Coordinates of C-alpha atoms and ligand atoms in Angstrom, one line a residue:
M2 CA -87.8 -57.6 -105.3
Q3 CA -89.3 -59.6 -102.4
N4 CA -90.5 -63.1 -102.3
V5 CA -94.1 -63.8 -102.1
D6 CA -93.4 -66.3 -99.1
Q7 CA -91.5 -63.4 -97.5
R8 CA -88.5 -65.4 -97.5
G9 CA -86.1 -64.4 -100.3
H10 CA -82.9 -65.5 -101.6
W11 CA -79.5 -63.9 -102.4
G12 CA -79.7 -62.5 -106.0
S13 CA -76.2 -63.5 -106.9
K14 CA -73.1 -65.4 -105.5
I15 CA -71.0 -62.0 -104.9
G16 CA -74.2 -60.3 -103.2
F17 CA -74.1 -63.1 -100.6
I18 CA -70.3 -63.0 -100.1
L19 CA -70.4 -59.4 -99.7
A20 CA -73.3 -59.4 -97.3
A21 CA -71.6 -62.1 -95.1
A22 CA -68.4 -60.2 -95.1
G23 CA -70.6 -57.0 -94.4
S24 CA -71.7 -58.7 -91.3
A25 CA -68.4 -60.0 -90.2
V26 CA -66.7 -56.5 -90.7
G27 CA -67.8 -54.3 -88.2
L28 CA -67.0 -52.3 -85.1
G29 CA -65.3 -55.7 -84.0
N30 CA -62.6 -55.1 -86.7
I31 CA -61.9 -51.6 -86.5
W32 CA -62.5 -50.5 -83.0
R33 CA -62.2 -54.0 -81.2
F34 CA -59.5 -55.6 -82.9
P35 CA -57.0 -52.7 -82.6
Y36 CA -57.6 -52.1 -78.8
I37 CA -57.5 -55.7 -77.9
T38 CA -54.3 -56.1 -80.1
G39 CA -53.1 -52.9 -78.2
E40 CA -53.9 -54.4 -74.7
N41 CA -52.2 -57.8 -75.6
G42 CA -48.7 -56.8 -76.9
G43 CA -49.2 -56.0 -80.8
A44 CA -47.9 -58.3 -83.2
A45 CA -47.7 -61.6 -81.3
F46 CA -51.3 -61.4 -80.5
V47 CA -51.8 -60.9 -84.3
V48 CA -50.3 -64.2 -84.9
V49 CA -52.2 -65.9 -82.5
Y50 CA -55.4 -64.2 -83.5
L51 CA -54.7 -65.4 -87.3
A52 CA -54.2 -69.0 -86.1
C53 CA -57.6 -68.8 -84.2
V54 CA -59.5 -67.4 -87.4
F55 CA -58.2 -69.9 -89.8
L56 CA -58.0 -73.1 -87.3
I57 CA -61.6 -72.6 -85.4
G58 CA -63.3 -69.8 -87.0
F59 CA -63.3 -71.0 -90.4
P60 CA -64.2 -74.8 -90.0
L61 CA -67.1 -73.5 -87.7
L62 CA -68.2 -71.0 -90.5
I63 CA -68.5 -73.6 -93.0
N64 CA -70.4 -75.4 -90.1
E65 CA -73.2 -72.5 -89.6
L66 CA -73.4 -72.1 -93.3
A67 CA -74.1 -75.9 -93.8
I68 CA -76.9 -76.0 -91.2
G69 CA -78.5 -73.0 -92.7
R70 CA -78.4 -74.1 -96.2
A71 CA -79.5 -77.7 -95.5
S72 CA -82.6 -76.6 -93.6
G73 CA -83.4 -73.3 -95.4
K74 CA -84.8 -71.9 -91.9
D75 CA -83.9 -69.5 -89.4
A76 CA -81.7 -70.3 -86.6
V77 CA -84.4 -71.9 -84.5
G78 CA -86.2 -73.5 -87.3
A79 CA -82.9 -74.9 -88.6
F80 CA -82.3 -77.3 -85.5
R81 CA -85.9 -78.4 -85.8
A82 CA -85.5 -79.3 -89.6
T83 CA -82.2 -80.9 -89.6
R84 CA -83.0 -83.3 -86.4
P85 CA -86.4 -82.8 -85.1
G86 CA -86.9 -83.0 -81.2
T87 CA -83.5 -82.5 -79.8
P88 CA -82.7 -80.3 -77.0
F89 CA -80.4 -78.3 -79.5
V90 CA -83.1 -76.2 -80.6
I91 CA -82.6 -74.1 -77.5
T92 CA -79.2 -73.1 -79.1
G93 CA -81.3 -71.4 -81.7
F94 CA -83.2 -69.5 -79.1
L95 CA -80.0 -68.3 -77.7
C96 CA -78.9 -67.4 -81.0
I97 CA -81.8 -64.9 -81.3
A98 CA -81.6 -63.5 -77.9
C99 CA -77.9 -62.9 -78.6
C100 CA -78.3 -61.1 -81.4
F101 CA -81.3 -58.8 -79.9
L102 CA -79.3 -58.0 -76.7
V103 CA -75.9 -57.4 -78.5
L104 CA -77.7 -55.1 -81.3
T105 CA -78.9 -53.0 -78.3
Y106 CA -75.7 -51.9 -77.1
Y107 CA -73.8 -52.1 -80.4
G108 CA -76.3 -49.5 -81.6
V109 CA -75.0 -47.1 -78.9
I110 CA -71.3 -47.6 -79.9
A111 CA -72.4 -47.1 -83.5
G112 CA -74.5 -44.2 -82.3
W113 CA -71.3 -42.3 -80.9
T114 CA -69.6 -43.1 -84.1
I115 CA -72.1 -40.9 -85.9
G116 CA -71.9 -38.2 -83.7
Y117 CA -68.1 -38.1 -84.1
A118 CA -68.4 -38.3 -87.9
V119 CA -70.6 -35.2 -87.4
A120 CA -68.4 -33.3 -85.0
S121 CA -65.4 -34.0 -87.1
L122 CA -67.2 -32.4 -90.1
A123 CA -68.1 -29.4 -88.2
K124 CA -64.7 -29.5 -86.5
T125 CA -66.0 -29.3 -83.1
H126 CA -63.5 -31.0 -80.5
I127 CA -65.7 -33.4 -78.1
A128 CA -64.3 -35.0 -75.1
F129 CA -65.2 -38.6 -75.0
E130 CA -66.3 -38.7 -71.4
E131 CA -68.8 -35.7 -71.6
F132 CA -70.1 -36.9 -75.1
A133 CA -70.8 -40.4 -74.0
A134 CA -72.3 -39.3 -70.6
N135 CA -74.7 -36.9 -72.5
P136 CA -77.9 -38.8 -72.3
V137 CA -79.7 -36.8 -74.9
Y138 CA -77.1 -37.6 -77.8
S139 CA -76.3 -41.0 -76.9
I140 CA -80.2 -41.9 -76.9
I141 CA -80.9 -40.0 -80.0
L142 CA -78.0 -41.4 -82.0
L143 CA -78.9 -44.8 -80.7
G144 CA -82.3 -44.3 -82.3
V145 CA -81.0 -42.7 -85.7
F146 CA -78.7 -46.0 -85.8
I147 CA -81.4 -48.4 -85.2
L148 CA -83.8 -46.6 -87.6
M149 CA -81.2 -46.8 -90.7
T150 CA -80.9 -50.6 -89.7
V151 CA -84.6 -51.2 -89.7
V152 CA -85.2 -49.2 -93.1
I153 CA -82.5 -51.7 -94.8
V154 CA -83.8 -54.8 -93.2
E155 CA -87.6 -54.2 -93.9
R156 CA -86.8 -54.0 -97.6
G157 CA -85.8 -57.8 -97.6
I158 CA -82.9 -59.9 -98.7
Q159 CA -82.1 -58.8 -102.5
S160 CA -83.4 -55.2 -102.3
G161 CA -82.3 -54.3 -98.9
I162 CA -79.3 -56.2 -97.4
E163 CA -77.8 -57.3 -100.6
K164 CA -78.1 -54.1 -102.5
W165 CA -76.4 -52.2 -99.6
S166 CA -73.7 -54.5 -99.1
K167 CA -72.7 -54.4 -102.6
V168 CA -72.2 -50.5 -102.4
L169 CA -71.3 -50.2 -98.6
M170 CA -68.4 -53.0 -98.7
P171 CA -66.4 -51.8 -101.4
L172 CA -66.6 -48.1 -100.2
L173 CA -65.5 -49.2 -97.0
L174 CA -62.2 -50.6 -98.5
V175 CA -61.5 -47.6 -100.4
M176 CA -61.9 -45.5 -97.3
V177 CA -59.7 -47.8 -95.0
L178 CA -57.0 -47.5 -97.5
A179 CA -57.1 -43.6 -97.7
V180 CA -56.8 -43.3 -93.9
I181 CA -54.0 -45.8 -93.9
V182 CA -52.0 -43.6 -96.5
R183 CA -52.4 -40.8 -94.2
S184 CA -51.4 -42.8 -91.0
V185 CA -48.4 -44.6 -92.4
T186 CA -47.0 -41.5 -93.6
L187 CA -46.9 -39.6 -90.6
P188 CA -43.5 -38.8 -88.9
G189 CA -42.7 -41.6 -86.3
A190 CA -45.3 -43.7 -87.7
W191 CA -42.5 -46.5 -88.1
K192 CA -42.5 -47.1 -84.3
G193 CA -46.3 -47.9 -84.9
I194 CA -45.8 -50.3 -87.8
E195 CA -42.8 -52.3 -85.9
Y196 CA -45.2 -52.6 -82.7
Y197 CA -47.7 -54.0 -84.9
M198 CA -45.4 -56.2 -87.2
K199 CA -42.4 -57.6 -85.2
P200 CA -43.8 -60.1 -83.0
N201 CA -42.3 -61.0 -79.4
F202 CA -43.5 -64.3 -78.7
S203 CA -42.6 -63.9 -74.9
K204 CA -45.8 -62.4 -74.5
I205 CA -47.7 -65.1 -75.4
H206 CA -49.5 -67.0 -72.5
A207 CA -53.0 -68.7 -72.1
T208 CA -54.9 -65.7 -71.5
V209 CA -53.8 -63.9 -74.5
V210 CA -54.6 -67.1 -76.7
L211 CA -58.1 -67.1 -75.3
K212 CA -58.6 -63.4 -76.0
A213 CA -57.7 -64.1 -79.5
L214 CA -60.3 -66.8 -79.8
G215 CA -63.1 -64.6 -78.1
Q216 CA -62.2 -61.9 -80.8
A217 CA -62.2 -64.4 -83.6
F218 CA -65.8 -65.3 -82.9
F219 CA -67.0 -61.8 -82.3
S220 CA -65.3 -60.4 -85.3
L221 CA -66.3 -63.6 -88.0
S222 CA -69.9 -63.3 -86.5
V223 CA -69.3 -67.1 -85.9
G224 CA -71.7 -68.4 -83.1
W225 CA -74.8 -65.8 -83.3
G226 CA -76.8 -68.2 -85.5
L227 CA -76.3 -65.6 -88.1
M228 CA -74.4 -67.5 -90.8
I229 CA -77.2 -70.1 -90.4
T230 CA -79.7 -67.6 -91.3
Y231 CA -77.5 -65.8 -94.2
G232 CA -76.8 -69.5 -95.3
S233 CA -80.6 -70.5 -95.5
Y234 CA -80.7 -67.8 -98.3
M235 CA -78.0 -69.4 -100.2
E236 CA -78.5 -71.4 -103.6
K237 CA -77.5 -75.2 -103.7
R238 CA -74.9 -74.3 -106.6
Q239 CA -73.0 -71.9 -104.6
S240 CA -69.8 -73.2 -102.8
I241 CA -70.1 -73.0 -99.1
V242 CA -66.6 -73.3 -98.7
A243 CA -65.4 -70.9 -101.2
S244 CA -67.8 -68.4 -99.5
A245 CA -66.9 -69.0 -96.2
F246 CA -62.9 -68.6 -97.4
W247 CA -63.8 -65.0 -98.7
V248 CA -65.7 -63.9 -95.8
V249 CA -62.8 -65.1 -93.5
F250 CA -60.4 -63.6 -95.8
M251 CA -62.1 -60.2 -96.1
D252 CA -62.8 -60.0 -92.3
T253 CA -59.2 -60.6 -91.6
L254 CA -57.9 -58.2 -94.2
V255 CA -60.1 -55.4 -92.8
A256 CA -59.1 -56.2 -89.2
L257 CA -55.3 -56.1 -90.3
L258 CA -55.8 -52.8 -92.2
G259 CA -57.7 -51.7 -89.1
G260 CA -54.4 -51.9 -87.1
F261 CA -52.4 -50.1 -89.9
M262 CA -54.7 -47.1 -89.7
V263 CA -54.5 -46.9 -85.8
F264 CA -51.2 -48.0 -84.8
P265 CA -48.8 -45.9 -86.8
A266 CA -51.0 -43.0 -85.9
V267 CA -51.0 -43.8 -82.1
F268 CA -47.2 -44.2 -82.1
A269 CA -46.7 -41.0 -84.2
F270 CA -48.4 -39.0 -81.6
G271 CA -47.1 -40.5 -78.6
K272 CA -50.2 -42.2 -77.3
A273 CA -50.5 -45.4 -75.5
P274 CA -51.6 -48.4 -77.7
D275 CA -53.0 -49.9 -74.6
S276 CA -55.5 -47.1 -74.1
G277 CA -58.2 -49.8 -73.6
T278 CA -61.7 -49.5 -75.4
G279 CA -61.4 -45.8 -75.6
L280 CA -58.7 -46.2 -78.2
T281 CA -60.7 -45.3 -81.1
F282 CA -63.0 -42.5 -79.4
I283 CA -60.2 -40.9 -77.3
T284 CA -57.2 -41.2 -79.3
L285 CA -58.0 -40.9 -82.9
P286 CA -59.9 -37.7 -82.9
S287 CA -57.0 -35.7 -81.2
V288 CA -54.7 -37.6 -83.7
F289 CA -57.0 -36.3 -86.6
E290 CA -56.7 -32.8 -85.2
Q291 CA -53.0 -32.6 -85.5
M292 CA -53.1 -33.8 -88.9
P293 CA -53.1 -31.9 -92.0
A294 CA -56.9 -32.0 -93.4
G295 CA -57.7 -33.6 -90.2
A296 CA -61.3 -32.9 -90.1
L297 CA -61.8 -34.5 -93.3
V298 CA -59.6 -37.9 -92.4
G299 CA -61.6 -38.0 -89.3
F300 CA -65.0 -37.6 -90.8
M301 CA -64.0 -40.2 -93.4
F302 CA -62.8 -42.7 -90.7
F303 CA -66.0 -42.1 -88.6
C304 CA -68.4 -42.4 -91.7
L305 CA -66.3 -45.8 -92.5
L306 CA -67.0 -47.0 -89.2
T307 CA -70.7 -46.2 -89.2
I308 CA -71.0 -48.1 -92.5
A309 CA -69.2 -51.2 -91.2
A310 CA -71.3 -51.2 -88.0
L311 CA -74.5 -50.7 -90.3
T312 CA -73.7 -54.0 -92.6
S313 CA -73.2 -55.8 -89.3
S314 CA -76.3 -54.6 -87.4
I315 CA -78.6 -55.2 -90.4
S316 CA -77.4 -59.1 -90.1
M317 CA -77.7 -59.0 -86.3
L318 CA -81.4 -57.6 -87.0
E319 CA -82.1 -60.3 -89.2
V320 CA -81.8 -63.1 -87.0
P321 CA -85.0 -62.3 -85.0
V322 CA -86.8 -61.0 -88.0
S323 CA -86.1 -64.1 -90.1
Y324 CA -87.3 -66.1 -86.9
L325 CA -90.6 -64.1 -86.9
V326 CA -90.9 -64.4 -90.8
D327 CA -90.4 -68.3 -90.7
E328 CA -92.1 -69.2 -87.6
Y329 CA -94.9 -66.9 -87.1
K330 CA -95.6 -66.0 -90.9
K331 CA -95.3 -62.2 -89.8
P332 CA -94.6 -59.6 -92.7
R333 CA -90.9 -58.8 -92.8
R334 CA -91.7 -55.3 -92.4
I335 CA -93.7 -55.6 -89.3
A336 CA -91.3 -57.8 -87.8
A337 CA -88.3 -55.5 -88.7
W338 CA -89.9 -52.5 -87.2
A339 CA -91.1 -54.6 -84.2
V340 CA -87.8 -55.9 -83.1
G341 CA -86.1 -52.6 -84.0
I342 CA -88.3 -50.6 -81.6
L343 CA -87.9 -53.0 -78.9
A344 CA -84.0 -53.0 -79.5
F345 CA -84.2 -49.1 -79.4
L346 CA -86.1 -49.2 -75.9
V347 CA -84.1 -52.1 -74.4
G348 CA -80.8 -50.2 -75.7
I349 CA -81.9 -47.0 -73.8
P350 CA -80.3 -48.2 -70.3
S351 CA -76.9 -49.0 -72.5
A352 CA -77.0 -45.6 -73.9
L353 CA -77.3 -44.3 -70.3
S354 CA -74.2 -46.6 -68.7
S355 CA -71.4 -44.3 -69.5
G356 CA -71.9 -41.6 -67.3
A357 CA -75.5 -40.6 -67.7
C358 CA -77.0 -42.7 -65.0
K359 CA -74.6 -43.3 -62.0
W360 CA -76.0 -46.7 -61.1
L361 CA -76.0 -48.3 -64.7
T362 CA -72.4 -47.0 -65.2
H363 CA -71.1 -48.2 -61.8
I364 CA -73.1 -51.5 -61.6
K365 CA -70.4 -54.2 -60.9
V366 CA -71.1 -58.2 -61.8
F367 CA -67.9 -60.4 -61.3
G368 CA -65.6 -57.7 -62.1
H369 CA -67.3 -56.1 -65.0
E370 CA -68.4 -52.4 -64.5
G371 CA -71.1 -50.8 -66.4
L372 CA -74.3 -52.3 -68.0
M373 CA -72.5 -52.2 -71.6
D374 CA -69.3 -54.0 -70.3
I375 CA -71.5 -56.5 -68.4
L376 CA -73.7 -57.3 -71.5
D377 CA -70.4 -57.5 -73.6
F378 CA -68.9 -60.2 -71.6
F379 CA -72.0 -62.2 -70.6
V380 CA -73.9 -62.2 -74.0
G381 CA -71.4 -61.0 -76.5
T382 CA -68.6 -63.3 -75.1
A383 CA -69.6 -66.2 -73.0
V384 CA -73.0 -67.2 -74.6
I385 CA -71.4 -66.8 -78.0
V386 CA -68.6 -69.4 -77.2
L387 CA -71.6 -71.7 -75.6
I388 CA -73.3 -71.5 -79.1
A389 CA -70.3 -71.9 -81.0
F390 CA -69.5 -75.0 -78.9
L391 CA -73.0 -76.3 -79.1
C392 CA -73.1 -76.0 -82.9
S393 CA -70.0 -78.1 -83.4
V394 CA -71.0 -80.5 -81.0
Y395 CA -74.6 -80.6 -82.8
V396 CA -73.1 -81.2 -86.2
G397 CA -70.3 -83.4 -85.2
W398 CA -72.1 -85.9 -83.1
V399 CA -76.1 -85.1 -83.2
W400 CA -76.8 -84.2 -86.9
K401 CA -74.0 -86.2 -88.1
P402 CA -71.0 -85.1 -90.1
K403 CA -72.3 -87.3 -93.3
A404 CA -75.1 -85.2 -93.7
A405 CA -73.2 -81.9 -93.4
V406 CA -70.4 -83.3 -95.8
E407 CA -73.3 -84.3 -98.5
E408 CA -74.9 -80.6 -98.0
I409 CA -71.5 -79.0 -98.4
S410 CA -70.3 -81.0 -101.3
Q411 CA -73.1 -79.5 -103.2
G412 CA -71.7 -76.7 -104.8
A413 CA -68.2 -77.6 -103.6
P414 CA -67.6 -80.9 -105.4
G415 CA -63.9 -80.6 -104.5
F416 CA -64.6 -81.1 -100.7
T417 CA -64.8 -84.8 -101.0
K418 CA -62.2 -85.4 -103.5
P419 CA -58.8 -86.8 -102.2
L420 CA -56.1 -84.4 -101.6
I421 CA -53.2 -86.5 -100.6
G422 CA -53.3 -90.2 -99.9
G423 CA -57.0 -90.5 -99.9
I424 CA -57.4 -87.7 -97.3
T425 CA -60.1 -85.3 -98.4
M426 CA -61.0 -81.9 -97.3
A427 CA -64.1 -83.2 -95.8
H428 CA -62.0 -85.4 -93.8
I429 CA -60.0 -82.7 -92.1
W430 CA -62.9 -80.3 -91.8
V431 CA -64.8 -83.4 -89.7
L432 CA -61.9 -84.0 -87.7
F433 CA -62.0 -80.2 -86.6
V434 CA -65.6 -80.1 -86.2
K435 CA -66.0 -83.3 -84.2
F436 CA -62.9 -82.9 -81.9
I437 CA -60.7 -79.9 -82.4
C438 CA -63.3 -77.0 -82.2
P439 CA -65.1 -78.6 -79.3
V440 CA -62.0 -79.3 -77.3
V441 CA -60.6 -76.0 -77.9
I442 CA -63.9 -74.0 -77.2
A443 CA -64.1 -75.9 -73.9
I444 CA -61.1 -74.8 -72.6
V445 CA -61.9 -71.3 -73.6
F446 CA -65.2 -71.8 -71.9
L447 CA -63.8 -73.0 -68.8
N448 CA -61.2 -70.1 -68.7
I449 CA -64.2 -67.6 -69.0
F450 CA -65.4 -69.0 -65.7
G451 CA -62.1 -68.9 -63.9
V452 CA -61.2 -72.6 -64.4
S453 CA -57.6 -72.6 -66.0
L454 CA -56.1 -75.5 -67.4
F455 CA -52.8 -74.1 -68.0
Ligands
LIG18 N1 -68.7 -59.3 -86.7 C1 -69.3 -58.2 -86.2 C2 -68.2 -57.0 -85.9 O1 -67.1 -57.6 -86.0 C3 -70.4 -58.1 -85.1 C4 -71.2 -59.0 -85.2 C5 -71.6 -60.1 -84.4 C6 -72.3 -58.8 -86.3 C7 -72.5 -60.9 -84.5 C8 -73.4 -59.7 -86.4 C9 -73.5 -60.8 -85.7 O2 -68.2 -55.8 -85.5

């Protein structure tokens, strides 16, 4: 059911939560989280990551939802509507640019995932390097994935994103659990569980903390204007605080479960946990091959990763699409196809940057090699940290917390009720948004550009 004004609303509370959690849960949880954990020492990294998620990610998620629902607008319109005439509207444009650009290479990785699902089912062994360097496979699979994304987004909020998320999210959890059962019952899996659960805090230093923060933003979809957009479709009687909590909870749960799928299997088969970005694509298929019913397990795993990527990519596409629908009154259908086709075309160089085109594969900028890695660092990390910083400064100092607290307490009356000694949840939240989050993010940001304060 599409609204006459092309805008739309979530059909139910649970529909919104599942869609927002679907956005958060993606390649970031199942592919990025395990490999980064593996590169940063295992269990101790997990502890730091959890602190980042709950202390920085959670307050800023509430922040974005409040901006979105108060304005009822897209990422750009939200800044114009809540406090007209400030330069913070640039934040909205940054959000649109980031979602669009990240979608272009996210689609490439998701395309590989589809390829691996098909190959697992056909019991064909594919060597990652060869596969990723094949321009025909990479481009076609990118196209297939973007097409799937567009078809869902063009249907609009209720019949597209919400309906699909309701089916895909629970299915995802069932599949994750099935793979975990297989993984932890492998002989030798215990070493992996120990690596993942027994922290060794001597490995914690500033860079590890910073990496954990970066991963938290990526994984929670915070700092992309996405939660502004999804928040704008929210009803006033729905609790922003409770919804944000559920999103954080589910995203973290799937990330932690992602580790339980990967590490026991990696150790059981004597692979290195710090194999890097290839951990999923290089290690796991050969792990599956050596397992009973491996073809089926592999197929399930890659289907699951595709599903997770899809509920994220539909949200990435939704940010530019809602901008075109709101600000230029374009029909949703046309906006979705136009942005989708453009994302496919812009994504082609990324698809060629894993071996197919030498120049794109080896181009180096500040130590980042290959177009995809460069984009992931500058757009997927640096600008996202900047956006998260701008959003917290905007609400803390420009829009003013009073307005935000009023918005949040609609649907969440407990937010302004005293907890202990007259202190409310709102007081604590304001402290984080005004001071703690911007300061911590500023430290992260400086570190990205090589200024270390520790
Ligand atoms: N959070 C998603 C993931 O973990 C990535 C994403 C970022 C999706 C921003 C939408 C917007 O894969």
